[in-house]
Amino acid sequence: MLVGLLCISCQPDTVCHETRKVAMHCHFREYYRVPSNVQLNVRTEWDSITVQGIGSDSVLYNNTKQVSYIALPLKDSIDTCAYVLTYHQKKDTLTAIYTNQQKFLSIECGCVYNHKIMQINHTRNWIDTVLIVNDAVMLDIDKNIVLQRTNPDNE
Amino acid sequence: MLLLLTLTANATKHMPDTVYHHNRMYIDGLRIYSDSAIYQGLNLKIDMFMPVLEVARSKGKLQAYEVALNLRLKQRYYPTIELGYAFGQTNVSDTYWKGQGGFVKLGLDVNGLRKHVEALDALLVGIRVGGAYEKYDLTGVRVAGSYWQPASSCDFTNQYSFNCWGEVVAGCQVHVCSGLMMGWYFRLKVLFTRNLKGEEVAPYYIPGFGYRDNTNWGFNYYIGWKF
């Protein structure tokens, strides 16, 4: 009877309680001018954004409104990944070059791939500059890069 | 049940034979030390319950064995060393774990019963510090699918881990006859090495501690011999 009770009470928890999605978190900063103010204001939300990975048929963000950041998953098997970002009908390509490293979480949650950003390349149709704020792409890191745009005419 | 077994063993003691040889007193062939002696004998104990417990807990996938050695000092204190070995293999959440390792625990028990040179029974309360070193493989560890690729798996082989923990123990030991001892321990365990170093892969099972968690418990039922 004692052994039976032990069998019931001592099995370890096999449910994963952690989030397991690792993605490059990309924030937005747009400098714009309003007529009544000489100084530039800062906008940190996209009013709409569309994101699709190059080589993928599915759209990651489809004309998504009022987002303060986008999470871009990186490929685990290779060290380069590119996305097309469409903002106000202008398209830019963002290419990340990075390294991959396996990270074990637990038996229940499995493992994830962490990345270290080496370089970000981009076209300049609407993105002016890309700042790498934190090159470590892993769980619990919520800001990796910032896309900056100067829009004095507030188009 | 084990408590009853221990008490029954105690109750069925026969009348001892007392012999004096070279000014030393022996009862049932066991040397009885003088009241003032610091060293009062040695106990070797083999755990009969832990193998059953681990097989039951793991549904036959794990085996663990343990022996203990303690000294009797001044009829009150029992410095103790416990040695053991565990091994096993099992599937958990589609991951295959296979590992083996040894452990050692050092500690001290204090006898709560009245001191008497001929009284070998003891009601024990004590502490332990344990350490385990193990080697293990984890294969088929899940990697969640993402925007770019479907779910897959990865392997972590030839992993080594050292873990340390503390225990509070309570139990008893009873002299049955001719140096044969029986006893049990209940243990509460607290893992000290909770934080993983760098890219360390956490073991699923820690020999001597149990399934890796912040706290754990254990029970031992010993059969031993007094020397």
Tab-separated table of C-alpha atoms in Angstrom:
chain	number	residue	atom	x	y	z
A	1	MET	CA	0.000	0.000	0.000
A	2	LEU	CA	2.857	2.332	0.924
A	3	VAL	CA	4.607	1.594	-2.356
A	4	GLY	CA	1.363	2.254	-4.208
A	5	LEU	CA	0.993	5.638	-2.561
A	6	LEU	CA	4.560	6.486	-3.494
A	7	CYS	CA	3.875	5.629	-7.127
A	8	ILE	CA	0.975	8.043	-7.168
A	9	SER	CA	2.576	10.899	-5.287
A	10	CYS	CA	6.107	11.001	-6.615
A	11	GLN	CA	5.943	11.273	-10.362
A	12	PRO	CA	7.617	14.510	-11.478
A	13	ASP	CA	5.574	17.182	-13.214
A	14	THR	CA	5.687	16.663	-16.979
A	15	VAL	CA	3.879	19.817	-18.049
A	16	CYS	CA	5.849	22.730	-19.474
A	17	HIS	CA	5.031	26.007	-17.750
A	18	GLU	CA	7.443	28.217	-19.665
A	19	THR	CA	7.151	30.084	-22.921
A	20	ARG	CA	9.453	28.595	-25.520
A	21	LYS	CA	9.425	31.060	-28.401
A	22	VAL	CA	12.708	32.757	-29.146
A	23	ALA	CA	12.511	35.634	-31.599
A	24	MET	CA	14.369	38.809	-32.478
A	25	HIS	CA	12.333	41.623	-30.968
A	26	CYS	CA	12.211	44.578	-33.259
A	27	HIS	CA	11.006	47.975	-32.002
A	28	PHE	CA	10.100	51.090	-33.937
A	29	ARG	CA	10.973	54.732	-33.572
A	30	GLU	CA	9.679	57.332	-35.995
A	31	TYR	CA	10.545	61.013	-35.712
A	32	TYR	CA	7.872	63.261	-37.158
A	33	ARG	CA	6.862	66.926	-36.994
A	34	VAL	CA	3.471	68.404	-36.292
A	35	PRO	CA	2.797	71.920	-37.709
A	36	SER	CA	2.421	73.599	-34.323
A	37	ASN	CA	5.684	72.262	-32.973
A	38	VAL	CA	9.181	73.011	-34.265
A	39	GLN	CA	10.718	70.025	-32.546
A	40	LEU	CA	10.332	66.474	-33.792
A	41	ASN	CA	7.983	64.149	-31.969
A	42	VAL	CA	8.628	60.464	-31.549
A	43	ARG	CA	6.216	57.716	-32.474
A	44	THR	CA	6.955	54.198	-31.179
A	45	GLU	CA	4.046	52.298	-32.683
A	46	TRP	CA	3.494	51.268	-36.241
A	47	ASP	CA	0.019	52.323	-37.353
A	48	SER	CA	0.123	49.249	-39.585
A	49	ILE	CA	2.848	46.829	-40.552
A	50	THR	CA	3.109	43.765	-42.803
A	51	VAL	CA	5.955	41.295	-42.383
A	52	GLN	CA	6.796	38.243	-44.468
A	53	GLY	CA	9.865	36.063	-44.377
A	54	ILE	CA	11.758	35.723	-47.645
A	55	GLY	CA	11.386	32.112	-48.673
A	56	SER	CA	8.183	31.588	-46.726
A	57	ASP	CA	4.673	31.554	-48.149
A	58	SER	CA	2.998	32.704	-44.958
A	59	VAL	CA	2.745	36.246	-43.672
A	60	LEU	CA	3.923	36.832	-40.129
A	61	TYR	CA	2.131	40.163	-39.586
A	62	ASN	CA	-0.601	41.113	-42.038
A	63	ASN	CA	-1.393	44.816	-41.962
A	64	THR	CA	-1.337	44.631	-38.189
A	65	LYS	CA	-2.420	47.831	-36.457
A	66	GLN	CA	-0.932	49.668	-33.500
A	67	VAL	CA	1.944	47.383	-32.615
A	68	SER	CA	4.891	48.605	-30.578
A	69	TYR	CA	7.210	45.782	-31.587
A	70	ILE	CA	7.359	42.788	-33.872
A	71	ALA	CA	8.896	39.416	-33.003
A	72	LEU	CA	10.889	37.970	-35.886
A	73	PRO	CA	11.812	34.271	-35.478
A	74	LEU	CA	15.228	33.410	-36.865
A	75	LYS	CA	16.076	30.204	-38.700
A	76	ASP	CA	17.760	27.625	-36.472
A	77	SER	CA	19.451	25.663	-39.206
A	78	ILE	CA	21.371	28.449	-40.932
A	79	ASP	CA	22.889	31.753	-39.878
A	80	THR	CA	21.024	34.168	-42.150
A	81	CYS	CA	17.399	35.167	-42.246
A	82	ALA	CA	15.581	37.891	-44.215
A	83	TYR	CA	12.195	39.565	-43.924
A	84	VAL	CA	10.283	42.026	-46.052
A	85	LEU	CA	8.679	44.770	-43.956
A	86	THR	CA	5.937	46.807	-45.584
A	87	TYR	CA	5.007	50.134	-44.017
A	88	HIS	CA	2.837	52.749	-45.751
A	89	GLN	CA	3.118	50.774	-49.013
A	90	LYS	CA	6.907	50.990	-48.902
A	91	LYS	CA	8.876	47.760	-48.699
A	92	ASP	CA	12.229	47.228	-47.022
A	93	THR	CA	14.256	44.075	-46.642
A	94	LEU	CA	15.818	43.357	-43.270
A	95	THR	CA	18.544	40.712	-43.227
A	96	ALA	CA	19.948	39.344	-39.965
A	97	ILE	CA	23.281	37.541	-39.800
A	98	TYR	CA	23.763	35.654	-36.548
A	99	THR	CA	25.086	32.572	-34.787
A	100	ASN	CA	22.961	29.778	-33.290
A	101	GLN	CA	23.301	27.981	-29.990
A	102	GLN	CA	21.159	25.246	-28.454
A	103	LYS	CA	19.775	25.964	-25.003
A	104	PHE	CA	18.244	23.214	-22.909
A	105	LEU	CA	15.241	24.359	-20.852
A	106	SER	CA	13.938	21.186	-19.267
A	107	ILE	CA	12.735	17.766	-20.274
A	108	GLU	CA	9.173	19.057	-20.216
A	109	CYS	CA	9.864	22.213	-22.242
A	110	GLY	CA	12.557	20.823	-24.512
A	111	CYS	CA	15.244	23.064	-25.923
A	112	VAL	CA	15.349	26.285	-27.895
A	113	TYR	CA	17.878	27.942	-30.138
A	114	ASN	CA	19.397	31.177	-28.916
A	115	HIS	CA	21.054	33.516	-31.390
A	116	LYS	CA	23.681	36.196	-31.311
A	117	ILE	CA	23.218	38.947	-33.874
A	118	MET	CA	26.410	39.683	-35.795
A	119	GLN	CA	25.065	42.109	-38.346
A	120	ILE	CA	21.825	43.628	-39.630
A	121	ASN	CA	21.576	44.730	-43.251
A	122	HIS	CA	18.614	46.600	-44.691
A	123	THR	CA	17.336	48.532	-47.653
A	124	ARG	CA	16.355	52.177	-47.180
A	125	ASN	CA	12.913	52.747	-48.610
A	126	TRP	CA	11.393	53.619	-45.265
A	127	ILE	CA	13.978	52.402	-42.720
A	128	ASP	CA	16.691	54.993	-42.153
A	129	THR	CA	18.816	53.203	-39.595
A	130	VAL	CA	18.813	50.004	-37.550
A	131	LEU	CA	20.216	50.056	-34.026
A	132	ILE	CA	21.285	46.836	-32.372
A	133	VAL	CA	20.300	47.364	-28.746
A	134	ASN	CA	20.947	43.819	-27.537
A	135	ASP	CA	22.631	41.252	-29.757
A	136	ALA	CA	21.473	38.295	-27.628
A	137	VAL	CA	18.289	36.794	-29.000
A	138	MET	CA	16.940	34.563	-26.260
A	139	LEU	CA	14.016	34.082	-23.922
A	140	ASP	CA	13.331	37.038	-21.625
A	141	ILE	CA	15.065	39.554	-23.900
A	142	ASP	CA	12.369	41.889	-25.187
A	143	LYS	CA	14.364	44.411	-27.192
A	144	ASN	CA	17.001	43.500	-29.753
A	145	ILE	CA	16.894	46.064	-32.524
A	146	VAL	CA	15.245	49.418	-33.197
A	147	LEU	CA	14.175	50.501	-36.670
A	148	GLN	CA	14.421	54.260	-36.950
A	149	ARG	CA	12.715	56.466	-39.451
A	150	THR	CA	12.742	60.242	-39.813
A	151	ASN	CA	9.528	61.540	-41.273
A	152	PRO	CA	9.540	65.352	-40.964
A	153	ASP	CA	6.503	65.769	-43.183
A	154	ASN	CA	4.522	63.231	-41.134
A	155	GLU	CA	3.369	61.352	-44.231
B	1	MET	CA	4.552	-1.447	8.589
B	2	LEU	CA	8.321	-0.979	8.742
B	3	LEU	CA	7.949	0.740	12.096
B	4	LEU	CA	5.964	-2.237	13.352
B	5	LEU	CA	8.592	-4.585	11.986
B	6	THR	CA	11.290	-2.666	13.838
B	7	LEU	CA	9.297	-2.637	17.066
B	8	THR	CA	8.522	-6.326	16.711
B	9	ALA	CA	12.176	-7.051	16.239
B	10	ASN	CA	12.886	-5.138	19.397
B	11	ALA	CA	10.187	-6.975	21.306
B	12	THR	CA	11.442	-10.411	20.353
B	13	LYS	CA	14.893	-9.959	21.831
B	14	HIS	CA	16.126	-12.900	23.819
B	15	MET	CA	17.959	-12.765	27.124
B	16	PRO	CA	21.577	-11.846	26.312
B	17	ASP	CA	24.678	-13.856	27.279
B	18	THR	CA	27.255	-11.735	29.115
B	19	VAL	CA	30.918	-12.768	28.835
B	20	TYR	CA	34.074	-11.103	30.183
B	21	HIS	CA	37.301	-11.574	28.270
B	22	HIS	CA	40.573	-9.685	28.955
B	23	ASN	CA	38.615	-7.271	31.183
B	24	ARG	CA	36.290	-6.521	28.296
B	25	MET	CA	32.589	-7.146	28.529
B	26	TYR	CA	30.786	-8.883	25.663
B	27	ILE	CA	27.048	-9.329	25.398
B	28	ASP	CA	25.903	-11.754	22.709
B	29	GLY	CA	29.391	-11.553	21.265
B	30	LEU	CA	29.246	-7.764	21.067
B	31	ARG	CA	31.823	-5.749	22.888
B	32	ILE	CA	30.348	-3.327	25.416
B	33	TYR	CA	32.542	-0.308	25.861
B	34	SER	CA	33.124	1.498	29.123
B	35	ASP	CA	30.870	4.363	29.972
B	36	SER	CA	33.672	6.904	29.547
B	37	ALA	CA	34.947	5.612	26.193
B	38	ILE	CA	34.544	7.989	23.288
B	39	TYR	CA	34.488	5.313	20.578
B	40	GLN	CA	31.679	2.836	21.213
B	41	GLY	CA	31.467	0.803	18.051
B	42	LEU	CA	30.672	0.851	14.384
B	43	ASN	CA	27.477	0.100	12.462
B	44	LEU	CA	27.316	-0.978	8.841
B	45	LYS	CA	23.840	-0.657	7.368
B	46	ILE	CA	22.381	-1.686	4.017
B	47	ASP	CA	19.290	0.056	2.775
B	48	MET	CA	16.583	-2.395	1.792
B	49	PHE	CA	13.870	0.133	0.981
B	50	MET	CA	15.461	2.596	-1.428
B	51	PRO	CA	15.777	0.032	-4.261
B	52	VAL	CA	12.062	-0.742	-3.859
B	53	LEU	CA	11.139	2.930	-3.576
B	54	GLU	CA	12.988	3.969	-6.710
B	55	VAL	CA	11.713	1.056	-8.747
B	56	ALA	CA	8.171	1.888	-7.598
B	57	ARG	CA	8.488	5.620	-8.226
B	58	SER	CA	9.957	5.130	-11.678
B	59	LYS	CA	7.770	2.153	-12.580
B	60	GLY	CA	10.800	-0.046	-12.976
B	61	LYS	CA	13.019	2.380	-14.845
B	62	LEU	CA	15.388	3.392	-12.025
B	63	GLN	CA	17.467	1.488	-9.525
B	64	ALA	CA	19.296	2.901	-6.524
B	65	TYR	CA	21.358	1.282	-3.775
B	66	GLU	CA	22.791	2.680	-0.585
B	67	VAL	CA	24.981	1.587	2.328
B	68	ALA	CA	25.722	3.552	5.477
B	69	LEU	CA	28.450	3.453	8.048
B	70	ASN	CA	28.181	5.201	11.377
B	71	LEU	CA	30.298	5.397	14.499
B	72	ARG	CA	28.887	5.487	17.968
B	73	LEU	CA	30.611	8.160	20.007
B	74	LYS	CA	29.929	8.629	23.716
B	75	GLN	CA	26.630	6.701	23.350
B	76	ARG	CA	25.097	9.846	21.936
B	77	TYR	CA	26.649	10.951	18.643
B	78	TYR	CA	26.703	9.038	15.361
B	79	PRO	CA	28.944	10.528	12.659
B	80	THR	CA	27.686	8.956	9.464
B	81	ILE	CA	28.853	8.372	5.914
B	82	GLU	CA	26.427	7.038	3.316
B	83	LEU	CA	27.460	5.806	-0.102
B	84	GLY	CA	25.262	4.857	-3.008
B	85	TYR	CA	24.820	4.321	-6.687
B	86	ALA	CA	21.881	4.789	-9.016
B	87	PHE	CA	21.227	4.138	-12.673
B	88	GLY	CA	18.326	4.002	-15.053
B	89	GLN	CA	16.738	4.946	-18.316
B	90	THR	CA	13.289	6.239	-19.086
B	91	ASN	CA	11.150	8.200	-21.501
B	92	VAL	CA	9.772	11.512	-20.307
B	93	SER	CA	7.723	13.756	-22.590
B	94	ASP	CA	9.161	11.974	-25.660
B	95	THR	CA	12.698	12.543	-24.361
B	96	TYR	CA	14.879	9.542	-23.620
B	97	TRP	CA	17.001	9.867	-20.480
B	98	LYS	CA	19.769	7.470	-19.570
B	99	GLY	CA	22.095	8.087	-16.663
B	100	GLN	CA	24.163	6.696	-13.848
B	101	GLY	CA	26.097	8.111	-10.953
B	102	GLY	CA	27.283	7.771	-7.407
B	103	PHE	CA	26.685	9.806	-4.303
B	104	VAL	CA	28.096	10.325	-0.845
B	105	LYS	CA	26.481	11.887	2.206
B	106	LEU	CA	28.224	13.002	5.356
B	107	GLY	CA	26.437	13.928	8.526
B	108	LEU	CA	25.819	13.504	12.199
B	109	ASP	CA	22.970	11.905	14.129
B	110	VAL	CA	22.155	12.508	17.767
B	111	ASN	CA	20.561	9.824	19.905
B	112	GLY	CA	17.535	11.086	21.788
B	113	LEU	CA	17.234	8.058	24.080
B	114	ARG	CA	18.726	7.799	27.550
B	115	LYS	CA	22.447	7.031	27.506
B	116	HIS	CA	23.485	3.568	28.631
B	117	VAL	CA	26.504	1.502	27.612
B	118	GLU	CA	24.428	-1.609	26.976
B	119	ALA	CA	21.599	0.184	25.238
B	120	LEU	CA	22.360	-0.034	21.543
B	121	ASP	CA	18.959	1.157	20.406
B	122	ALA	CA	18.782	4.747	19.297
B	123	LEU	CA	16.215	7.326	18.311
B	124	LEU	CA	18.071	9.482	15.867
B	125	VAL	CA	17.769	13.009	14.578
B	126	GLY	CA	20.446	14.395	12.315
B	127	ILE	CA	21.621	16.291	9.294
B	128	ARG	CA	23.412	15.332	6.095
B	129	VAL	CA	25.257	17.067	3.337
B	130	GLY	CA	25.155	15.073	0.120
B	131	GLY	CA	26.963	15.273	-3.179
B	132	ALA	CA	26.364	13.313	-6.378
B	133	TYR	CA	28.289	13.057	-9.596
B	134	GLU	CA	26.565	11.607	-12.613
B	135	LYS	CA	26.828	11.056	-16.323
B	136	TYR	CA	23.745	11.088	-18.515
B	137	ASP	CA	22.369	11.381	-22.016
B	138	LEU	CA	19.241	13.183	-23.084
B	139	THR	CA	18.138	12.382	-26.592
B	140	GLY	CA	15.094	13.367	-28.575
B	141	VAL	CA	14.651	16.641	-26.684
B	142	ARG	CA	11.850	18.597	-28.315
B	143	VAL	CA	12.444	21.782	-30.251
B	144	ALA	CA	9.158	23.590	-30.800
B	145	GLY	CA	8.182	24.418	-34.353
B	146	SER	CA	8.409	28.014	-35.484
B	147	TYR	CA	7.502	30.236	-38.395
B	148	TRP	CA	10.416	28.790	-40.368
B	149	GLN	CA	10.465	25.100	-39.526
B	150	PRO	CA	8.326	22.314	-38.073
B	151	ALA	CA	8.995	20.828	-34.649
B	152	SER	CA	12.205	18.830	-34.392
B	153	SER	CA	14.459	17.395	-31.719
B	154	CYS	CA	18.014	17.702	-30.470
B	155	ASP	CA	20.360	15.507	-28.416
B	156	PHE	CA	22.578	16.187	-25.426
B	157	THR	CA	24.950	13.277	-24.886
B	158	ASN	CA	27.856	12.711	-22.479
B	159	GLN	CA	26.601	15.274	-19.988
B	160	TYR	CA	28.168	15.421	-16.526
B	161	SER	CA	26.726	17.083	-13.472
B	162	PHE	CA	27.668	17.550	-9.836
B	163	ASN	CA	24.912	18.389	-7.385
B	164	CYS	CA	24.911	19.139	-3.699
B	165	TRP	CA	22.077	19.120	-1.185
B	166	GLY	CA	21.266	19.078	2.511
B	167	GLU	CA	19.026	16.756	4.484
B	168	VAL	CA	17.287	16.655	7.815
B	169	VAL	CA	16.783	13.072	8.928
B	170	ALA	CA	14.854	11.361	11.681
B	171	GLY	CA	14.728	7.677	12.422
B	172	CYS	CA	15.725	4.892	14.710
B	173	GLN	CA	17.938	1.872	14.965
B	174	VAL	CA	17.232	-1.191	17.060
B	175	HIS	CA	19.598	-3.954	18.093
B	176	VAL	CA	17.811	-7.240	17.378
B	177	CYS	CA	20.374	-9.834	18.427
B	178	SER	CA	24.057	-10.731	18.061
B	179	GLY	CA	24.912	-7.446	16.400
B	180	LEU	CA	22.035	-7.507	13.927
B	181	MET	CA	20.478	-4.041	13.659
B	182	MET	CA	17.324	-2.729	12.028
B	183	GLY	CA	16.166	0.802	11.565
B	184	TRP	CA	14.668	3.422	9.353
B	185	TYR	CA	15.142	7.030	8.354
B	186	PHE	CA	12.781	9.628	6.997
B	187	ARG	CA	14.538	12.396	5.095
B	188	LEU	CA	13.689	15.872	3.908
B	189	LYS	CA	16.071	17.118	1.242
B	190	VAL	CA	16.838	20.575	-0.084
B	191	LEU	CA	18.855	20.992	-3.257
B	192	PHE	CA	21.658	23.572	-3.020
B	193	THR	CA	22.751	23.522	-6.680
B	194	ARG	CA	19.552	24.870	-8.156
B	195	ASN	CA	21.055	27.320	-10.600
B	196	LEU	CA	22.614	25.890	-13.705
B	197	LYS	CA	26.074	26.993	-14.759
B	198	GLY	CA	26.246	28.433	-18.264
B	199	GLU	CA	24.970	26.008	-20.824
B	200	GLU	CA	24.659	23.121	-18.380
B	201	VAL	CA	21.876	20.661	-19.121
B	202	ALA	CA	19.920	19.932	-15.959
B	203	PRO	CA	19.836	16.252	-15.032
B	204	TYR	CA	16.455	14.584	-14.790
B	205	TYR	CA	17.431	12.522	-11.773
B	206	ILE	CA	20.101	13.062	-9.117
B	207	PRO	CA	21.478	9.926	-7.432
B	208	GLY	CA	20.816	10.056	-3.699
B	209	PHE	CA	18.499	13.040	-4.052
B	210	GLY	CA	15.813	11.863	-6.447
B	211	TYR	CA	14.040	13.661	-9.251
B	212	ARG	CA	15.548	17.085	-9.725
B	213	ASP	CA	13.452	19.594	-7.833
B	214	ASN	CA	14.104	22.196	-5.175
B	215	THR	CA	13.048	19.818	-2.418
B	216	ASN	CA	12.558	16.111	-2.148
B	217	TRP	CA	12.044	13.428	0.462
B	218	GLY	CA	13.236	9.914	1.059
B	219	PHE	CA	12.773	6.902	3.226
B	220	ASN	CA	15.255	4.185	4.108
B	221	TYR	CA	14.802	0.898	5.881
B	222	TYR	CA	18.104	-0.522	7.017
B	223	ILE	CA	19.385	-3.872	8.048
B	224	GLY	CA	22.791	-3.579	9.630
B	225	TRP	CA	25.506	-5.081	11.728
B	226	LYS	CA	27.262	-3.673	14.715
B	227	PHE	CA	31.002	-4.203	14.996
